[in-house]
CSV table of C-alpha atoms in Angstrom, one decimal:
chain,number,residue,atom,x,y,z
A,24,MET,CA,-97.2,15.9,22.6
A,25,ARG,CA,-97.6,13.9,18.4
A,26,SER,CA,-97.7,17.0,16.1
A,27,SER,CA,-101.9,14.8,15.2
A,28,TYR,CA,-103.1,15.3,18.8
A,29,PRO,CA,-106.5,17.2,18.1
A,30,LEU,CA,-106.1,19.5,21.1
A,31,GLN,CA,-103.9,22.1,19.7
A,32,LYS,CA,-103.3,25.8,20.7
A,33,LYS,CA,-106.7,27.0,19.2
A,34,ARG,CA,-109.7,27.2,19.5
A,35,HIS,CA,-112.6,24.6,18.7
A,36,GLY,CA,-116.2,24.6,17.4
A,37,VAL,CA,-118.3,22.2,19.2
A,38,ASP,CA,-119.1,20.6,16.3
A,39,PHE,CA,-115.3,19.6,16.4
A,40,LEU,CA,-114.9,17.6,20.1
A,41,ARG,CA,-118.0,16.7,19.0
A,42,GLU,CA,-116.3,14.6,16.8
A,43,ILE,CA,-113.9,13.6,19.9
A,44,THR,CA,-115.9,13.1,23.0
A,45,HIS,CA,-112.5,10.9,24.2
A,46,LEU,CA,-110.5,13.9,24.2
A,47,ARG,CA,-112.9,16.2,24.9
A,48,PRO,CA,-112.9,16.0,28.8
A,49,ARG,CA,-109.0,17.5,28.6
A,50,THR,CA,-110.5,21.0,27.5
A,51,ASN,CA,-110.8,23.4,30.0
A,52,THR,CA,-114.7,24.1,29.0
A,53,PHE,CA,-115.6,21.1,29.7
A,54,ALA,CA,-113.9,20.0,32.5
A,55,ALA,CA,-115.4,23.4,34.4
A,56,ALA,CA,-118.6,21.6,33.0
A,57,ALA,CA,-118.2,18.6,34.7
A,58,ARG,CA,-117.7,20.1,37.6
A,59,VAL,CA,-120.3,21.9,37.4
A,60,ARG,CA,-122.7,18.6,36.5
A,61,ASN,CA,-120.5,16.6,40.0
A,62,ASP,CA,-121.6,20.3,41.7
A,63,LEU,CA,-125.8,19.5,40.9
A,64,PHE,CA,-125.2,16.0,41.1
A,65,PHE,CA,-124.4,16.6,45.2
A,66,GLY,CA,-126.1,19.2,45.5
A,67,LEU,CA,-129.7,17.8,44.8
A,68,HIS,CA,-128.8,14.4,46.4
A,69,ASN,CA,-128.1,16.1,49.3
A,70,TYR,CA,-131.7,18.1,49.3
A,71,PHE,CA,-133.5,14.6,49.4
A,72,ALA,CA,-130.8,12.9,52.8
A,73,HIS,CA,-131.6,15.9,54.7
A,74,HIS,CA,-135.2,16.4,53.9
A,75,GLY,CA,-136.7,12.4,55.1
A,76,PHE,CA,-136.4,10.9,51.2
A,77,LEU,CA,-135.3,7.5,51.0
A,78,HIS,CA,-133.3,6.6,47.2
A,79,ILE,CA,-133.7,4.2,45.5
A,80,HIS,CA,-132.3,1.9,42.9
A,81,THR,CA,-135.3,1.5,40.4
A,82,PRO,CA,-134.8,-1.2,37.5
A,83,ILE,CA,-133.7,-0.2,33.7
A,84,LEU,CA,-135.0,-3.2,32.0
A,85,THR,CA,-139.0,-3.5,31.9
A,86,ALA,CA,-142.5,-4.1,31.4
A,87,SER,CA,-144.1,-1.6,31.2
A,88,ASP,CA,-144.7,1.8,29.2
A,89,CYS,CA,-144.6,5.0,32.4
A,90,GLU,CA,-145.5,7.9,29.5
A,91,GLY,CA,-147.5,5.4,27.4
A,92,ALA,CA,-146.1,7.0,24.0
A,93,GLY,CA,-144.6,4.2,22.5
A,94,GLU,CA,-141.1,5.4,22.3
A,95,THR,CA,-139.5,2.9,23.6
A,96,PHE,CA,-135.9,1.0,23.3
A,97,GLU,CA,-137.2,-3.1,23.1
A,98,ILE,CA,-135.1,-5.5,24.1
A,99,LEU,CA,-133.6,-8.5,22.0
A,100,ALA,CA,-133.4,-11.0,24.5
A,101,PRO,CA,-131.9,-15.0,23.5
A,102,ALA,CA,-133.7,-17.1,22.0
A,103,ASP,CA,-134.2,-21.4,23.4
A,104,THR,CA,-136.2,-21.8,20.3
A,105,ASP,CA,-136.7,-19.6,17.0
A,106,SER,CA,-140.7,-20.7,16.5
A,107,PRO,CA,-143.0,-18.7,15.2
A,108,ASP,CA,-145.1,-18.7,17.6
A,109,ARG,CA,-142.8,-17.8,19.9
A,110,GLU,CA,-144.3,-14.7,22.2
A,111,GLY,CA,-142.3,-12.2,21.8
A,112,PRO,CA,-138.8,-11.2,21.4
A,113,CYS,CA,-137.6,-12.0,25.4
A,114,SER,CA,-140.5,-14.0,26.0
A,115,ASP,CA,-138.2,-17.0,26.1
A,116,TYR,CA,-135.5,-15.5,28.6
A,117,PHE,CA,-138.2,-13.2,30.1
A,118,GLY,CA,-141.1,-15.2,29.9
A,119,THR,CA,-143.2,-11.4,29.0
A,120,PRO,CA,-142.8,-10.6,24.9
A,121,ARG,CA,-142.1,-7.9,25.6
A,122,VAL,CA,-138.4,-5.4,28.0
A,123,ASN,CA,-138.4,-1.9,27.2
A,124,LEU,CA,-135.3,0.4,28.3
A,125,THR,CA,-137.4,2.6,30.6
A,126,VAL,CA,-138.4,5.6,30.1
A,127,SER,CA,-139.1,6.0,33.8
A,128,GLY,CA,-139.1,4.5,37.0
A,129,GLN,CA,-142.1,6.4,38.8
A,130,LEU,CA,-144.2,3.5,38.5
A,131,HIS,CA,-142.3,1.1,39.9
A,132,LEU,CA,-140.8,4.1,42.6
A,133,GLU,CA,-144.6,4.1,43.8
A,134,MET,CA,-143.9,0.4,45.0
A,135,PHE,CA,-141.5,1.9,48.2
A,136,ALA,CA,-144.1,5.4,48.6
A,137,HIS,CA,-146.8,3.4,50.0
A,138,ALA,CA,-144.2,1.7,52.3
A,139,HIS,CA,-141.6,5.0,52.9
A,140,PRO,CA,-144.1,8.6,52.4
A,141,ARG,CA,-140.6,10.2,50.4
A,142,VAL,CA,-138.9,8.3,48.1
A,143,TYR,CA,-136.7,9.3,45.0
A,144,THR,CA,-134.3,7.3,42.3
A,145,PHE,CA,-131.1,9.3,39.9
A,146,SER,CA,-131.1,6.7,37.7
A,147,PRO,CA,-130.6,6.8,33.2
A,148,SER,CA,-133.4,6.3,31.0
A,149,PHE,CA,-134.3,5.7,27.4
A,150,ARG,CA,-136.4,7.4,25.2
A,151,ALA,CA,-135.9,6.6,21.2
A,152,GLU,CA,-136.8,10.1,19.6
A,153,LYS,CA,-135.0,10.3,16.4
A,154,THR,CA,-134.4,14.4,17.1
A,155,LEU,CA,-131.6,15.8,17.4
A,156,SER,CA,-132.9,18.9,19.0
A,157,THR,CA,-130.4,20.5,22.0
A,158,ARG,CA,-133.4,19.3,24.8
A,159,HIS,CA,-133.3,15.5,23.4
A,160,LEU,CA,-131.3,12.2,24.2
A,161,ALA,CA,-131.5,8.9,24.1
A,162,GLU,CA,-130.4,8.1,27.2
A,163,PHE,CA,-130.8,11.0,29.7
A,164,ALA,CA,-130.8,11.1,33.8
A,165,MET,CA,-134.2,11.7,35.7
A,166,LEU,CA,-134.9,12.8,39.0
A,167,GLU,CA,-137.8,11.2,40.3
A,168,ALA,CA,-139.6,11.3,42.9
A,169,GLU,CA,-143.2,10.5,45.0
A,170,MET,CA,-144.4,11.3,47.7
A,171,THR,CA,-146.9,10.0,50.3
A,172,PHE,CA,-149.7,11.2,51.9
A,173,ILE,CA,-150.7,14.7,50.4
A,174,ASP,CA,-153.8,15.7,48.2
A,175,ASP,CA,-152.4,18.8,46.8
A,176,LEU,CA,-150.5,20.3,44.0
A,177,ASP,CA,-148.9,23.5,46.7
A,178,THR,CA,-146.8,20.3,48.3
A,179,LEU,CA,-145.0,18.8,44.6
A,180,LEU,CA,-144.4,22.8,44.0
A,181,ASP,CA,-143.1,24.1,47.8
A,182,VAL,CA,-140.6,20.8,47.2
A,183,THR,CA,-139.4,21.0,44.1
A,184,THR,CA,-138.5,23.7,44.2
A,185,ALA,CA,-137.0,24.1,48.0
A,186,MET,CA,-135.0,22.2,46.0
A,187,VAL,CA,-133.7,23.5,42.8
A,188,ARG,CA,-133.2,26.7,44.7
A,189,ASP,CA,-130.7,24.4,46.8
A,190,ALA,CA,-129.0,22.8,44.1
A,191,VAL,CA,-128.1,25.9,42.2
A,192,THR,CA,-126.3,27.3,45.4
A,193,LYS,CA,-123.8,24.5,45.2
A,194,VAL,CA,-122.3,24.9,41.9
A,195,ASN,CA,-119.6,27.1,42.5
A,196,PRO,CA,-119.0,30.9,40.7
A,197,ALA,CA,-115.5,30.6,39.9
A,198,ASP,CA,-116.9,27.8,37.3
A,199,LEU,CA,-119.7,29.3,35.4
A,200,GLU,CA,-117.6,32.2,35.0
A,201,LEU,CA,-115.1,30.2,33.4
A,202,LEU,CA,-117.8,29.0,31.2
A,203,ALA,CA,-119.4,31.8,31.0
A,204,GLN,CA,-116.1,33.3,29.1
A,205,LEU,CA,-115.5,29.5,27.3
A,206,ALA,CA,-118.6,28.4,26.0
A,207,PRO,CA,-119.3,31.2,23.0
A,208,GLN,CA,-116.2,30.4,21.1
A,209,LEU,CA,-116.9,26.6,21.0
A,210,ALA,CA,-121.0,27.7,19.5
A,211,SER,CA,-121.2,25.3,17.0
A,212,SER,CA,-121.1,26.9,13.5
A,213,GLY,CA,-123.3,28.9,12.0
A,214,SER,CA,-124.3,30.3,16.0
A,215,PRO,CA,-124.5,34.0,16.7
A,216,SER,CA,-122.6,34.4,19.5
A,217,ARG,CA,-119.1,32.2,18.0
A,218,GLY,CA,-116.1,34.2,18.7
A,219,LYS,CA,-114.1,35.4,20.4
A,220,LEU,CA,-114.8,38.2,23.4
A,221,ASP,CA,-113.6,41.4,24.0
A,222,ALA,CA,-113.4,42.2,27.7
A,223,ALA,CA,-117.0,43.9,27.9
A,224,ALA,CA,-118.4,40.6,26.9
A,225,ARG,CA,-117.1,38.7,28.2
A,226,ALA,CA,-118.5,40.2,31.9
A,227,GLU,CA,-121.7,40.4,30.0
A,228,HIS,CA,-121.8,36.4,29.6
A,229,VAL,CA,-120.5,36.2,32.4
A,230,ARG,CA,-123.3,38.3,34.5
A,231,ALA,CA,-126.2,36.5,32.5
A,232,ALA,CA,-125.1,32.9,33.8
A,233,MET,CA,-125.5,34.6,37.4
A,234,HIS,CA,-128.6,35.4,35.9
A,235,ARG,CA,-129.3,32.7,35.1
A,236,VAL,CA,-128.6,30.6,38.9
A,237,GLU,CA,-130.4,34.2,40.7
A,238,GLN,CA,-133.4,32.8,38.5
A,239,LEU,CA,-134.0,29.6,39.8
A,240,ALA,CA,-132.7,30.9,42.5
A,241,GLY,CA,-135.7,33.4,43.4
A,242,GLU,CA,-139.1,33.9,42.5
A,243,TYR,CA,-141.8,31.4,40.9
A,244,ALA,CA,-144.8,32.4,39.1
A,245,VAL,CA,-147.9,29.7,39.1
A,246,MET,CA,-150.1,30.2,36.3
A,247,THR,CA,-153.0,27.6,35.1
A,248,TYR,CA,-152.7,25.8,31.3
A,249,THR,CA,-155.3,28.3,30.4
A,250,GLU,CA,-154.0,31.1,30.9
A,251,ALA,CA,-151.2,30.3,29.8
A,252,VAL,CA,-153.7,29.8,26.2
A,253,GLN,CA,-154.9,32.9,27.0
A,254,TYR,CA,-151.9,34.6,27.1
A,255,LEU,CA,-150.5,33.5,24.8
A,256,ALA,CA,-152.8,33.3,21.8
A,257,ALA,CA,-154.5,37.3,22.3
A,258,HIS,CA,-150.4,38.2,22.2
A,259,PRO,CA,-149.5,40.0,18.9
A,260,ARG,CA,-146.8,36.9,18.0
A,261,ALA,CA,-149.5,34.7,18.4
A,262,PRO,CA,-149.9,35.3,14.6
A,263,LYS,CA,-146.4,34.7,14.4
A,264,TRP,CA,-146.0,30.8,16.1
A,265,GLN,CA,-144.7,27.7,14.3
A,266,TYR,CA,-147.7,25.7,16.6
A,267,PRO,CA,-150.8,28.0,16.7
A,268,VAL,CA,-151.8,27.8,20.4
A,269,ARG,CA,-155.2,26.4,20.7
A,270,TRP,CA,-157.1,24.9,24.0
A,271,GLY,CA,-156.5,21.1,23.9
A,272,SER,CA,-153.3,21.0,22.0
A,273,ASP,CA,-149.8,20.8,23.6
A,274,LEU,CA,-147.4,24.1,24.7
A,275,GLN,CA,-144.5,24.1,21.9
A,276,ALA,CA,-140.6,24.8,22.8
A,277,GLU,CA,-141.5,28.2,21.5
A,278,HIS,CA,-144.8,29.4,23.4
A,279,GLU,CA,-142.7,27.3,26.4
A,280,LYS,CA,-139.2,29.5,26.1
A,281,PHE,CA,-141.2,32.6,25.6
A,282,LEU,CA,-143.5,32.2,28.2
A,283,GLY,CA,-140.4,32.3,31.2
A,284,HIS,CA,-138.9,34.6,29.0
A,285,GLN,CA,-142.0,37.6,29.2
A,286,ILE,CA,-142.5,36.4,32.9
A,287,GLY,CA,-138.3,36.6,33.0
A,288,ARG,CA,-138.6,34.1,35.9
A,289,PRO,CA,-139.4,30.3,36.3
A,290,VAL,CA,-143.3,29.4,35.9
A,291,TYR,CA,-144.8,26.7,36.8
A,292,VAL,CA,-147.9,25.8,34.6
A,293,THR,CA,-150.5,23.7,36.2
A,294,HIS,CA,-153.9,22.1,35.4
A,295,TYR,CA,-153.5,20.6,31.4
A,296,PRO,CA,-155.9,19.1,29.7
A,297,ARG,CA,-156.6,15.7,30.7
A,298,GLY,CA,-155.8,14.4,27.0
A,299,LEU,CA,-152.2,15.4,27.3
A,300,LYS,CA,-150.9,13.7,30.0
A,301,PRO,CA,-150.6,10.0,30.4
A,302,PHE,CA,-153.0,7.6,32.3
A,303,TYR,CA,-151.6,7.8,35.7
A,304,MET,CA,-152.8,11.9,36.7
A,305,LEU,CA,-155.4,12.7,39.3
A,306,VAL,CA,-158.4,14.3,36.7
A,307,ASP,CA,-159.4,17.9,38.9
A,308,ARG,CA,-163.5,17.3,39.7
A,309,VAL,CA,-164.3,20.4,38.0
A,310,PRO,CA,-163.6,21.0,34.2
A,311,ALA,CA,-161.8,24.3,33.1
A,312,THR,CA,-164.1,27.0,32.2
A,313,ILE,CA,-163.2,28.1,28.9
A,314,PRO,CA,-162.5,32.1,28.3
A,315,ASP,CA,-164.1,33.6,25.3
A,316,GLY,CA,-161.8,34.8,22.3
A,317,VAL,CA,-159.5,31.3,23.6
A,318,PRO,CA,-159.1,29.4,20.3
A,319,VAL,CA,-160.2,25.3,21.1
A,320,ASP,CA,-158.9,22.1,20.0
A,321,PRO,CA,-160.9,21.6,16.7
A,322,ASP,CA,-160.4,17.5,17.7
A,323,LEU,CA,-161.1,17.7,21.2
A,324,GLY,CA,-164.2,16.4,21.2
A,325,GLY,CA,-166.0,19.0,23.9
A,326,ASP,CA,-163.8,16.8,26.4
A,327,PHE,CA,-161.8,20.0,28.5
A,328,ALA,CA,-160.6,18.0,31.7
A,329,THR,CA,-158.2,19.1,33.7
A,330,VAL,CA,-155.2,17.0,35.3
A,331,ALA,CA,-153.4,18.0,39.0
A,332,ASN,CA,-150.5,18.3,37.6
A,333,TYR,CA,-147.6,20.8,36.1
A,334,ASP,CA,-144.5,21.9,34.9
A,335,LEU,CA,-141.8,24.0,34.8
A,336,LEU,CA,-140.7,26.4,32.2
A,337,VAL,CA,-137.3,28.0,33.0
A,338,PRO,CA,-136.3,31.1,30.2
A,339,ASP,CA,-134.9,30.7,27.4
A,340,LEU,CA,-135.0,27.0,28.9
A,341,GLY,CA,-138.7,25.8,28.5
A,342,GLU,CA,-139.9,22.7,30.6
A,343,LEU,CA,-137.3,21.8,33.1
A,344,LEU,CA,-139.6,19.5,35.3
A,345,GLY,CA,-142.9,18.2,35.8
A,346,GLY,CA,-145.2,16.3,38.2
A,347,SER,CA,-148.2,15.4,39.2
A,348,LEU,CA,-150.9,14.2,41.9
A,349,ARG,CA,-151.5,10.8,40.8
A,350,GLU,CA,-154.7,9.1,40.6
A,351,HIS,CA,-155.6,6.9,44.0
A,352,ASP,CA,-159.3,5.2,43.4
A,353,ALA,CA,-158.4,1.7,41.7
A,354,ASP,CA,-161.6,1.9,39.8
A,355,ALA,CA,-160.7,5.0,37.9
A,356,LEU,CA,-156.7,4.2,37.2
A,357,GLU,CA,-158.1,1.6,35.9
A,358,ALA,CA,-160.9,3.3,33.0
A,359,ALA,CA,-158.1,5.7,32.8
A,360,MET,CA,-155.9,2.8,31.5
A,361,GLN,CA,-158.5,1.9,29.0
A,362,ARG,CA,-158.5,5.5,28.1
A,363,ALA,CA,-155.4,5.5,27.0
A,364,GLY,CA,-155.5,1.8,24.8
A,365,LEU,CA,-153.6,0.7,27.3
A,366,ASN,CA,-153.2,-3.3,28.2
A,367,VAL,CA,-155.1,-3.4,31.5
A,368,ALA,CA,-153.7,-7.0,32.4
A,369,ALA,CA,-149.6,-6.3,32.5
A,370,TYR,CA,-150.5,-3.3,35.0
A,371,GLN,CA,-152.7,-5.2,37.3
A,372,TRP,CA,-149.3,-4.5,40.0
A,373,TYR,CA,-150.0,-0.7,39.6
A,374,LEU,CA,-153.6,-1.5,39.9
A,375,ASP,CA,-152.4,-3.4,43.1
A,376,LEU,CA,-151.1,-0.6,44.1
A,377,ARG,CA,-153.8,0.7,45.2
A,378,ARG,CA,-156.2,-1.9,45.8
A,379,TYR,CA,-154.4,-2.8,49.2
A,380,GLY,CA,-154.1,0.2,50.8
A,381,GLY,CA,-153.4,3.1,48.9
A,382,ALA,CA,-153.3,6.6,49.7
A,383,PRO,CA,-153.6,9.9,48.4
A,384,HIS,CA,-150.2,10.5,46.8
A,385,GLY,CA,-148.2,12.5,44.0
A,386,GLY,CA,-144.3,13.2,42.8
A,387,PHE,CA,-142.1,14.4,39.8
A,388,GLY,CA,-139.5,14.1,37.8
A,389,LEU,CA,-136.5,16.9,36.6
A,390,GLY,CA,-134.5,16.3,33.8
A,391,PHE,CA,-130.6,16.8,35.3
A,392,ASP,CA,-128.6,16.7,31.4
A,393,ARG,CA,-131.3,20.4,30.7
A,394,LEU,CA,-130.8,21.2,34.4
A,395,VAL,CA,-127.0,21.1,33.9
A,396,LYS,CA,-127.2,22.8,30.0
A,397,HIS,CA,-129.5,25.1,31.2
A,398,VAL,CA,-126.7,26.5,34.4
A,399,THR,CA,-123.3,26.2,33.1
A,400,GLY,CA,-124.8,27.9,29.6
A,401,LEU,CA,-123.6,25.8,26.9
A,402,GLU,CA,-125.6,25.5,23.8
A,403,SER,CA,-126.6,21.3,23.8
A,404,VAL,CA,-127.2,18.6,26.3
A,405,ARG,CA,-125.1,16.6,24.2
A,406,ASP,CA,-121.9,18.9,25.4
A,407,VAL,CA,-123.0,18.5,29.2
A,408,VAL,CA,-123.2,14.7,29.2
A,409,PRO,CA,-119.6,12.6,29.5
A,410,VAL,CA,-120.7,10.6,26.7
A,411,PRO,CA,-123.4,11.1,25.4
A,412,ARG,CA,-126.1,8.6,23.5
A,413,TYR,CA,-128.2,10.3,20.4
A,414,TYR,CA,-130.0,9.3,17.2
A,415,ARG,CA,-126.8,8.6,15.5
A,416,GLU,CA,-124.8,8.6,17.6
A,417,CYS,CA,-123.6,5.4,20.3
A,418,ARG,CA,-119.6,5.2,18.8
A,419,TYR,CA,-118.4,4.2,22.7
């Protein structure tokens, strides 16, 4: 072995290993993380295969923005002309002004949900966020599912709970034990968990790793967004939040992790304000009643409408997955598009799914890389993806 070989017989921090992504799979830690990822991947597919779901390959190139956030990567296609009168960067090649890398396969999945009552997709998604957080990537794996002929959230909650429980039980405990002992030695510089562990500390890390899996395989709590805001706003820690808690404002990572930690198990938070969620979610028939003493976002303008949705918050991680019932009435959906400022003409095909024999339906999306991060105990999603792409990183 050449003396210049970067992986010498010593402890290497994760910061260093991120600089040699092409060699880090040779380490015990990243090899074990790859095996855990493989176990979870096939565990999820196995659940869907045994519960009547049809797998659909949804497209990576799309003219739609499912989330409506605008944080998409735009495709630059070959042009037949340099004329400034071109409609957009893709008009010559695709015949449509703009094409993006997908942020979600949901809208395309709904095409098939009206032909087969249970469908899912497991495909890459892309988001152009300029962030280096431990939970975000520019390219990430999303598992998404749609189910037709359901009109209550409980059915969705039951499916997502059973799916996660089933998948985590497929993970080899030996790999979790190995990761629990090695991961602290790989922690990034400055991390309080970094360093060589004695026997007692190694045993504690192994117990923590098994506890994370036991939590996901155990019982889940359920609370509404209003109840969550009321709890957070009344907690003694409230004055210390970096982001104030108000009804009508989104829950931040600090709030989500705190809720999961306080409750001590995964918790579904349901019925968020309409203004915080995408246009396609079904609006609840009855607006929320705000309890006395709960602060309200002053920019809300008296809109207390909520949607039939949920996010699953996990201790020490935050949001793992989210889902909702979909608006199945064409007129109501079109009004929601207009309210969101979308180009309704570009979404006529999506409205057609309601006009021509639609039915009540719903679905969810799970951030697969976040699940792997949580189960492995590694500190960032950048360390559980084989070749990660994130802000200022796409060398390979």
